[in-house]
PDB file of C-alpha atoms in Angstrom:
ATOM      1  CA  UNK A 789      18.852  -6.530  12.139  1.00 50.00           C
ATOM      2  CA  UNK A 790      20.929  -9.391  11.637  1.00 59.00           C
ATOM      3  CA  UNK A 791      18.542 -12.923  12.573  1.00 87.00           C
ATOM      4  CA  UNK A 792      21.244 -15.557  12.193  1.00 94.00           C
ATOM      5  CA  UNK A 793      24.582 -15.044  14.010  1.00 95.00           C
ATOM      6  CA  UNK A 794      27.505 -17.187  13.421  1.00 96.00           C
ATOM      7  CA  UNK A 795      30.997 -17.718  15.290  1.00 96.00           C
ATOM      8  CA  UNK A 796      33.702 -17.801  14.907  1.00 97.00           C
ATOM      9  CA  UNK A 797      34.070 -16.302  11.823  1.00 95.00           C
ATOM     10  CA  UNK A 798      37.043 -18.040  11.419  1.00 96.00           C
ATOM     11  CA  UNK A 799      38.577 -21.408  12.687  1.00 97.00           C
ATOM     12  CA  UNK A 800      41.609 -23.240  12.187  1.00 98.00           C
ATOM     13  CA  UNK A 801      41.717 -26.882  13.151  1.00 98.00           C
ATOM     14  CA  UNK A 802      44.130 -29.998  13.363  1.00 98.00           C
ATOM     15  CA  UNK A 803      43.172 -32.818  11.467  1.00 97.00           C
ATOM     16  CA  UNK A 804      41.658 -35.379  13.658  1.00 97.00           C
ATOM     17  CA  UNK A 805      40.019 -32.764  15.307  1.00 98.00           C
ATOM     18  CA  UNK A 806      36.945 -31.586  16.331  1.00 98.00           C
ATOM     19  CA  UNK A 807      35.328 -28.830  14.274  1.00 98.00           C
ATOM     20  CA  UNK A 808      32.397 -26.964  15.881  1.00 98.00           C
ATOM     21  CA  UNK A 809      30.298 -23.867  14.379  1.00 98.00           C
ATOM     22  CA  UNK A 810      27.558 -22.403  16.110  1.00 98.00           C
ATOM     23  CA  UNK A 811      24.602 -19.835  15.434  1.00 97.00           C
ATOM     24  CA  UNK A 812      22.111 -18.141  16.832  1.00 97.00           C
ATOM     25  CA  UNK A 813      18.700 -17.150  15.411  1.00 95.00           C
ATOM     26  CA  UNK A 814      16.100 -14.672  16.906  1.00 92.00           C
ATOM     27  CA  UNK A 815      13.226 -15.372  14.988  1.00 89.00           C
ATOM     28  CA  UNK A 816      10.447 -18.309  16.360  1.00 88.00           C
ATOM     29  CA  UNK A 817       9.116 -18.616  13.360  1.00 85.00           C
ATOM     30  CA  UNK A 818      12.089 -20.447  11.559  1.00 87.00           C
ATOM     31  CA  UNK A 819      11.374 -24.127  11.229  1.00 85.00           C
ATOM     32  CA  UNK A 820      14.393 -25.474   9.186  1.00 87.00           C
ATOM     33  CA  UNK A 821      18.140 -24.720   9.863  1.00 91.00           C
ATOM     34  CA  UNK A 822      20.249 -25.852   7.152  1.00 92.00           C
ATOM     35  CA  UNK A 823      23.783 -25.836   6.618  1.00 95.00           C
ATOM     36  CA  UNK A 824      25.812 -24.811   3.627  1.00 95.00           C
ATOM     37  CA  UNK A 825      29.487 -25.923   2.446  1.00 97.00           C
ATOM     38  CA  UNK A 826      31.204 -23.401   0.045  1.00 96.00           C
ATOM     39  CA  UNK A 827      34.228 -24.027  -1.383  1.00 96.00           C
ATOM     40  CA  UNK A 828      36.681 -21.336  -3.068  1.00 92.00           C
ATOM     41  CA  UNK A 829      35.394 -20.191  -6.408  1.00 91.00           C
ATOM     42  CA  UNK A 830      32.389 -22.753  -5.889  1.00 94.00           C
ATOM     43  CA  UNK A 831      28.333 -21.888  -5.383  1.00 95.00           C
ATOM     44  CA  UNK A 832      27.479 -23.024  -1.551  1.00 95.00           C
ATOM     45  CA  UNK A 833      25.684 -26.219  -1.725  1.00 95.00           C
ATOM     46  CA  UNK A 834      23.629 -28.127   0.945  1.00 92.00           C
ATOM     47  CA  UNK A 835      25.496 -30.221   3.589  1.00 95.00           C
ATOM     48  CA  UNK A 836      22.554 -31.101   6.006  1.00 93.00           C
ATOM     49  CA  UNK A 837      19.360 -29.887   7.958  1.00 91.00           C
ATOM     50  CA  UNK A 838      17.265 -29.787  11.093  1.00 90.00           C
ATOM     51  CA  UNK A 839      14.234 -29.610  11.734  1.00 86.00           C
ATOM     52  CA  UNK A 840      13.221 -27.883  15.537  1.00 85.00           C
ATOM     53  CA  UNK A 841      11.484 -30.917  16.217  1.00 86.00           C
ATOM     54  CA  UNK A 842      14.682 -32.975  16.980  1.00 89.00           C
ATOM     55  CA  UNK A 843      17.674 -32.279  18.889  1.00 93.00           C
ATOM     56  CA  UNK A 844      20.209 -33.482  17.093  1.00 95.00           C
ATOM     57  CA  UNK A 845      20.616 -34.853  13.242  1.00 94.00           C
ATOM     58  CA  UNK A 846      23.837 -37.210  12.317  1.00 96.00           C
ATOM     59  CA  UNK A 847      25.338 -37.757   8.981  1.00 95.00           C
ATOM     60  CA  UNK A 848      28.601 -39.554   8.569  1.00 96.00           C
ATOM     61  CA  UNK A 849      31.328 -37.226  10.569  1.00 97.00           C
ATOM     62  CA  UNK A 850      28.501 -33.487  10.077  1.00 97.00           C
ATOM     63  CA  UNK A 851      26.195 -33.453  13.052  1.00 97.00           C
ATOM     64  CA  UNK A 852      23.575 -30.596  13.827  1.00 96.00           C
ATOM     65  CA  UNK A 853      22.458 -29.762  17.341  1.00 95.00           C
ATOM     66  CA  UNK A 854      19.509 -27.693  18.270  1.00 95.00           C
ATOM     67  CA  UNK A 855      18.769 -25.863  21.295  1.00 94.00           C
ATOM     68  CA  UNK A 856      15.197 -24.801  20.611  1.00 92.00           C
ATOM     69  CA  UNK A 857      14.923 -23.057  24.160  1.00 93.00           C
ATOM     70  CA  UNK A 858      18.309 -21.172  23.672  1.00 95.00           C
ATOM     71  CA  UNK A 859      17.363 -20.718  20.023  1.00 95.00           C
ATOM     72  CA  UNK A 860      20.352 -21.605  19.348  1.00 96.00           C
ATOM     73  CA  UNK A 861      22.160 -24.561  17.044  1.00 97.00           C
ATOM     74  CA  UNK A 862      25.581 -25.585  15.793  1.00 98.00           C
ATOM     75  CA  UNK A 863      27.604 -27.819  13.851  1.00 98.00           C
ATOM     76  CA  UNK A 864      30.267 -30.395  14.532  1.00 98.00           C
ATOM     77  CA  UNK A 865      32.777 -31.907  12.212  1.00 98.00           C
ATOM     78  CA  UNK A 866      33.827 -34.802  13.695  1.00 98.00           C
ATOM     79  CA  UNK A 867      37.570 -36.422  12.808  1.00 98.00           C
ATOM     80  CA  UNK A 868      38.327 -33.065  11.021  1.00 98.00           C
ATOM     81  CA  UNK A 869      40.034 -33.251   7.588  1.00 98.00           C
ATOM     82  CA  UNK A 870      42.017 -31.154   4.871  1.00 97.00           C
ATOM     83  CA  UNK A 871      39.118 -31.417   2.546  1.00 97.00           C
ATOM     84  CA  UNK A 872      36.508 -30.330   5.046  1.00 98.00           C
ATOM     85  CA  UNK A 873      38.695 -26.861   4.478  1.00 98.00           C
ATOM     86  CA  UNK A 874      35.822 -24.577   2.903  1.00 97.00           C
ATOM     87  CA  UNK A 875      33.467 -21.485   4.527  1.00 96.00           C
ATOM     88  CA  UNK A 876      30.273 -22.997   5.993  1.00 97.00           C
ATOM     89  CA  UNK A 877      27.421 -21.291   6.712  1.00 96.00           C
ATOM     90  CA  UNK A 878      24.512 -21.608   8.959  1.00 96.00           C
ATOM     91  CA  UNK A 879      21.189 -20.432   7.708  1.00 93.00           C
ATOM     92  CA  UNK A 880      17.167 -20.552   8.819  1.00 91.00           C
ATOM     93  CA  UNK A 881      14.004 -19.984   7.458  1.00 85.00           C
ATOM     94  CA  UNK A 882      10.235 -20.429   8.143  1.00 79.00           C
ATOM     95  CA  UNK A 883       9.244 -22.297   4.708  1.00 63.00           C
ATOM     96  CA  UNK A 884       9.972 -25.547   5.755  1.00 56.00           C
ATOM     97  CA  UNK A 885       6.137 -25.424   6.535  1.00 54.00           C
ATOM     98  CA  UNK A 886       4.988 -24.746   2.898  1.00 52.00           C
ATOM     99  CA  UNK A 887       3.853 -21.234   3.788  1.00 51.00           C
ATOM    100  CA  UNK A 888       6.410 -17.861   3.491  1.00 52.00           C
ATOM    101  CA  UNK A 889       8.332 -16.936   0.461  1.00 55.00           C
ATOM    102  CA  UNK A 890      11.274 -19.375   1.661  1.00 66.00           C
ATOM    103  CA  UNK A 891      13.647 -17.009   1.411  1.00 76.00           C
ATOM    104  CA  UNK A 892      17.016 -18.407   3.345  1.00 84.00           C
ATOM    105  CA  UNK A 893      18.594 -15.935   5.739  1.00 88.00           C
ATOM    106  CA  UNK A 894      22.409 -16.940   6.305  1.00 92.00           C
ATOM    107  CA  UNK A 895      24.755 -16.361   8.906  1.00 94.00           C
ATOM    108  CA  UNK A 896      28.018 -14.214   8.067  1.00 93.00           C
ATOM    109  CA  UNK A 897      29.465 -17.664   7.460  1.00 95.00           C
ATOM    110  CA  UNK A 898      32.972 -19.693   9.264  1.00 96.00           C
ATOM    111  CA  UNK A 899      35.942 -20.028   7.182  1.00 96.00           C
ATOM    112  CA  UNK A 900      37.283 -23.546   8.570  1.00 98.00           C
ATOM    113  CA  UNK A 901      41.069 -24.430   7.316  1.00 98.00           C
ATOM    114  CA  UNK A 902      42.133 -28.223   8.429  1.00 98.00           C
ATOM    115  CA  UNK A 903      45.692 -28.526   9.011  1.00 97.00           C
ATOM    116  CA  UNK A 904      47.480 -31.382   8.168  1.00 93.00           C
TER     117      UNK A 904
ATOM    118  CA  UNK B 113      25.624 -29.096 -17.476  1.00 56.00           C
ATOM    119  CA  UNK B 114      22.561 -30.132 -15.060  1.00 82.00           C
ATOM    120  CA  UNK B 115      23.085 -27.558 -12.702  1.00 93.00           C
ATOM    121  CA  UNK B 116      22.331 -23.876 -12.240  1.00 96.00           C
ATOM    122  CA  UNK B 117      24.217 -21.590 -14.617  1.00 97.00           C
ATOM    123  CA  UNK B 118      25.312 -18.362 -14.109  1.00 98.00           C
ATOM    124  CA  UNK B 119      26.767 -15.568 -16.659  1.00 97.00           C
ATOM    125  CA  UNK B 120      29.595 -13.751 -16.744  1.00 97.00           C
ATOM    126  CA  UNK B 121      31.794 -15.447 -14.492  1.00 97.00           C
ATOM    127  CA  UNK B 122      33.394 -12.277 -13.857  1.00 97.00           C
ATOM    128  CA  UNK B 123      32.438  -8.572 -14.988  1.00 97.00           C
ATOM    129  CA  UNK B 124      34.338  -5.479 -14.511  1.00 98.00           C
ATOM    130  CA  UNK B 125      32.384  -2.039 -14.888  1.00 97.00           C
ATOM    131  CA  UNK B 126      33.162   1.710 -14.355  1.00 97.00           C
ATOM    132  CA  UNK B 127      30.739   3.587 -12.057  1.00 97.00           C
ATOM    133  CA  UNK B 128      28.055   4.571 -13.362  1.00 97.00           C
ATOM    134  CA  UNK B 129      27.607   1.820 -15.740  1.00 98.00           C
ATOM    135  CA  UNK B 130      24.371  -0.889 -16.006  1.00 98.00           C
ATOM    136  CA  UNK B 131      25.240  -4.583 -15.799  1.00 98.00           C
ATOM    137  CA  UNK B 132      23.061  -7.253 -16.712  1.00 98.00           C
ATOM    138  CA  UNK B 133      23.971 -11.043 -14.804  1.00 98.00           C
ATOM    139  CA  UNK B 134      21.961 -13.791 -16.318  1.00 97.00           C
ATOM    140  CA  UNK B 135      20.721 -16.904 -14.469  1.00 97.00           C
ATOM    141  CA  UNK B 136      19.819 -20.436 -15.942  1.00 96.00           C
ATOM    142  CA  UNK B 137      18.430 -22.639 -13.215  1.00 94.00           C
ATOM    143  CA  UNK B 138      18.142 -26.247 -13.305  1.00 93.00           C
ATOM    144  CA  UNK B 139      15.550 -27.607 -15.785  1.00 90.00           C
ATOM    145  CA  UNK B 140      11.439 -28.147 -13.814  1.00 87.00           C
ATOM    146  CA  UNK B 141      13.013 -26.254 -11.128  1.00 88.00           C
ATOM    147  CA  UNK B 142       9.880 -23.242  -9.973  1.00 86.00           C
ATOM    148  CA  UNK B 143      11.717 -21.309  -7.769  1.00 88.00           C
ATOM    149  CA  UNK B 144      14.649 -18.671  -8.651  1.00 92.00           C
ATOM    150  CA  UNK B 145      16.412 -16.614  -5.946  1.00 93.00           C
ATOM    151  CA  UNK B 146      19.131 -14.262  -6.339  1.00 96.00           C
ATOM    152  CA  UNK B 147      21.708 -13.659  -3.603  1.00 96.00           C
ATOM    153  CA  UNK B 148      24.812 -11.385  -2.882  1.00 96.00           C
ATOM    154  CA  UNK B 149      27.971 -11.899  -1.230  1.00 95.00           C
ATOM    155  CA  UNK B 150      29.925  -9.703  -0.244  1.00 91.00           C
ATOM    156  CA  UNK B 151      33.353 -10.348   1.618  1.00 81.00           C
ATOM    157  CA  UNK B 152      32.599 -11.003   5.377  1.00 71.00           C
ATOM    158  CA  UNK B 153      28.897 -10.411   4.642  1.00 76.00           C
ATOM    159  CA  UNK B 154      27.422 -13.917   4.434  1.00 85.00           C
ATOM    160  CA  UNK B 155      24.898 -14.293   1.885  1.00 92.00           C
ATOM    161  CA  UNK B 156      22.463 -11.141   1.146  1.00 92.00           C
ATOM    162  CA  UNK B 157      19.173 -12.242  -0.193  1.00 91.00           C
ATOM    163  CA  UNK B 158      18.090 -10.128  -3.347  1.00 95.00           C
ATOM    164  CA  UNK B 159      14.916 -11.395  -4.848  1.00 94.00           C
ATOM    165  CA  UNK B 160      12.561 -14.810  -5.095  1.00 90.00           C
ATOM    166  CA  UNK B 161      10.281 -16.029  -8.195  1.00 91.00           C
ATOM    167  CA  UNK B 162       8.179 -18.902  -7.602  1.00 86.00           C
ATOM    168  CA  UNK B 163       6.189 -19.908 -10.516  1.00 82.00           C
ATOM    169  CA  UNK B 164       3.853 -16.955 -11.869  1.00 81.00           C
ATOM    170  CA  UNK B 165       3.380 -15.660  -8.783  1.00 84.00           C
ATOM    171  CA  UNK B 166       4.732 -12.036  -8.193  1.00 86.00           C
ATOM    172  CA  UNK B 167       8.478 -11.953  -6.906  1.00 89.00           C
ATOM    173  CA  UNK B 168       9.595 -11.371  -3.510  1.00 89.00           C
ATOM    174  CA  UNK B 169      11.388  -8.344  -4.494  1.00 91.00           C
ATOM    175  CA  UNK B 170      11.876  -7.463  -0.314  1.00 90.00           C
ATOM    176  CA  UNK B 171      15.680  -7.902  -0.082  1.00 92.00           C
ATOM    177  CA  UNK B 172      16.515  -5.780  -3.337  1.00 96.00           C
ATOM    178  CA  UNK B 173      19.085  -2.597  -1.641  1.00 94.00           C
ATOM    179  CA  UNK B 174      17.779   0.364  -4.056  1.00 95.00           C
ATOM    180  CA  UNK B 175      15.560   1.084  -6.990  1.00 96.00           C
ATOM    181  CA  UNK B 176      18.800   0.645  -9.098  1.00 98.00           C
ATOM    182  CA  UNK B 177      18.216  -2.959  -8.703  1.00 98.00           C
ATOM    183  CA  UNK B 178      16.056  -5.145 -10.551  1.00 97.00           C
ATOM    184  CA  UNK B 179      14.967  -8.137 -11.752  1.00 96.00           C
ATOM    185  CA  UNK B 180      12.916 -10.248 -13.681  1.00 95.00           C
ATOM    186  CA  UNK B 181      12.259 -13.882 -14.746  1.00 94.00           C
ATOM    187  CA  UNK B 182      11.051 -14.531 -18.462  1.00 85.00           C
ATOM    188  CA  UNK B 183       8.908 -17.592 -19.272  1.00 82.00           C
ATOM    189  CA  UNK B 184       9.326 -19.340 -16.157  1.00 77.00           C
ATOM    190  CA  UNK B 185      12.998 -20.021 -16.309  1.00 90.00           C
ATOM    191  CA  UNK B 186      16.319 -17.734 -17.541  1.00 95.00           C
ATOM    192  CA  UNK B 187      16.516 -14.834 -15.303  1.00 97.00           C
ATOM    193  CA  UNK B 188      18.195 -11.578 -15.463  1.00 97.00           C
ATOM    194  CA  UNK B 189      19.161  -8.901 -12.731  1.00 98.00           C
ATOM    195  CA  UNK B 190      19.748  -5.794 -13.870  1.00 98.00           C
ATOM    196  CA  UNK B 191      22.137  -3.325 -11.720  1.00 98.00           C
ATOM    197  CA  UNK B 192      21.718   0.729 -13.173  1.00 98.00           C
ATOM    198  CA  UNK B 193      24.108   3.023 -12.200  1.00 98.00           C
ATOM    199  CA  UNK B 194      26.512   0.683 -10.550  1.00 98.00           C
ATOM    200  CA  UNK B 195      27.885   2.265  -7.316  1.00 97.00           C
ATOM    201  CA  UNK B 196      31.753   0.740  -5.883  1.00 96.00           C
ATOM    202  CA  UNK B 197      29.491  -1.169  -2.727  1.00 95.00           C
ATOM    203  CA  UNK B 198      27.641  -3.268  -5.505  1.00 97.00           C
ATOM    204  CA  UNK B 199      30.885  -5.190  -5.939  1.00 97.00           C
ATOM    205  CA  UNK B 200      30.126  -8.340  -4.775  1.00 97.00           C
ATOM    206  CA  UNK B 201      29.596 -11.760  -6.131  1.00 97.00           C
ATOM    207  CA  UNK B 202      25.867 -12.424  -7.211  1.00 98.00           C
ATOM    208  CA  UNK B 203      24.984 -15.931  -6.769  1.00 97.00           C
ATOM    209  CA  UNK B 204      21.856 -17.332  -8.691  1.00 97.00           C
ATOM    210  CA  UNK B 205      19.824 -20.354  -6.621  1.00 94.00           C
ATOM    211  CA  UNK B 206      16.717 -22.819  -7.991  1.00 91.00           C
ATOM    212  CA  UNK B 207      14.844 -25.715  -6.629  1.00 86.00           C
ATOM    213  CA  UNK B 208      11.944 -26.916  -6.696  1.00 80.00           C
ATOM    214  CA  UNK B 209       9.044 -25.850  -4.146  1.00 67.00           C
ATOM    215  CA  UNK B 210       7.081 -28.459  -3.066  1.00 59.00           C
ATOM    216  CA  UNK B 211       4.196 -29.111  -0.542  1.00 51.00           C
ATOM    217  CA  UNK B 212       6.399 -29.069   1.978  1.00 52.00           C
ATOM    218  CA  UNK B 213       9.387 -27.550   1.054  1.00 53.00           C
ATOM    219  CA  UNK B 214      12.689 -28.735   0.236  1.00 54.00           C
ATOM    220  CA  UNK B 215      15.315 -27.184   1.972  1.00 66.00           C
ATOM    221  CA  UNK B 216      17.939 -27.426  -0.702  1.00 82.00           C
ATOM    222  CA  UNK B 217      18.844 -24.465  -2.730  1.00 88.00           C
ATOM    223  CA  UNK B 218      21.027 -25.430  -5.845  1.00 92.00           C
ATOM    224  CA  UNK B 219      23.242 -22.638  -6.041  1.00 95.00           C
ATOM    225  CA  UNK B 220      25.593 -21.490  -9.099  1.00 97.00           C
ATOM    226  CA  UNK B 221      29.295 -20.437  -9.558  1.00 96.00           C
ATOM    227  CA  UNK B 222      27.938 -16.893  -8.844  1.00 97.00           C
ATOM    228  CA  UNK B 223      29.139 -14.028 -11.069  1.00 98.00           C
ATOM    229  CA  UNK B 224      31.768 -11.888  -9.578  1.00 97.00           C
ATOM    230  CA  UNK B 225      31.030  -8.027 -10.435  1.00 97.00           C
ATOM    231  CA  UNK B 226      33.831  -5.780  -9.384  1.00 97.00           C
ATOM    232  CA  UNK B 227      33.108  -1.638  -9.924  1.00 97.00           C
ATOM    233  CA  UNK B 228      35.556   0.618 -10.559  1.00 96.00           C
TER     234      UNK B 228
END
């Protein structure tokens, strides 16, 4: 049973553009929703987080929204550019709380490509 | 290097073999996780050590798997009787788990096992 679900899997975008990745979780008990950038021969590495108890979290041109009700939340990449080119992925997990293993599930992950 | 280091960057094995991947994580960090990816998988959870207390072994595919943490730091996972669908890349993760959790996983470079 697959608890995070991401789309598209894949997404090409102009540069200027408007990036958006969303995902889906089932479980109620998540209470953090990171994202994570990966680059091509790279580790993933943290690019930013929400908690359920806001709606939306801004940093520079990255910016989460959360549906809690839908249980549902995305990603936009504002002003798209050729080095936002990577695979992101979504993930969630019920730690944030300081109880569970804080194990990270992750969505199947978005490969984004900027075009010039 | 400060960050979490993973060995062999690549391995090649006939089926059938065992393969050992090692895992240093970052210096004071507690926790240890161990993921897989496989190509449009996302990322696979393995196995979690936090501290001394006994591993989340729940995302582990088979008894063929295994792995353990010595002293609180290195870690090693252990693959017997590698199979063609364990070829994957095996990404190693640390931080530190607080109170309150982190959110931030420090991944490595991951090592890329490919069975033959």
């Amino acid at each position: 049973q697959q608890q995070v679900k991401q789309s598209p899997q894949s997404l090409i975008v102009q540069k200027g553009g408007i990036s958006i990745i969303n995902c889906a979780y089932e479980n109620t008990a998540f209470d953090y929703f990171p994202w994570y950038q990966q680059f091509p021969g790279k580790g993933p590495a943290l690019l930013i987080a929400i908690r359920p108890d806001v709606s939306e979290k801004k940093e520079g041109r990255f910016t989460i929204s959360f549906n809690k009700s839908a249980k549902q939340f995305s990603l936009h990449i504002m002003d798209s550019q050729p080095g936002d080119s990577a695979t992101y992925f979504c993930a969630a997990t019920k730690g944030y709380s300081g109880a569970g293993s804080y194990q990270l599930t992750f969505g199947k992950g978005t490969k984004l490509s900027v075009i010039p | 290097g400060a960050g979490v280091s993973q060995s062999p960057s690549n391995k090649v094995t006939e089926k059938g073999k065992d393969v050992e991947l090692r895992c240093d994580p970052i210096s004071g960090h507690t926790a240890l996780y161990w993921y897989r990816q496989s190509l449009g998988q996302g990322l696979e959870f393995l196995i979690y050590f936090q501290g001394n207390s006994a591993p989340d072994k729940s995302g582990l595919p088979s008894d063929r798997f295994s792995a353990e943490r010595t002293g609180g730091s290195v870690s090693t996972l252990t693959i017997q009787r590698t199979q063609q669908e364990d070829s994957a890349v095996y990404l190693c993760a640390s931080n530190i788990r607080l109170a309150f959790g982190t959110g931030e996983l420090f991944f490595g470079e991951g090592s890329r096992l490919t069975v033959l």
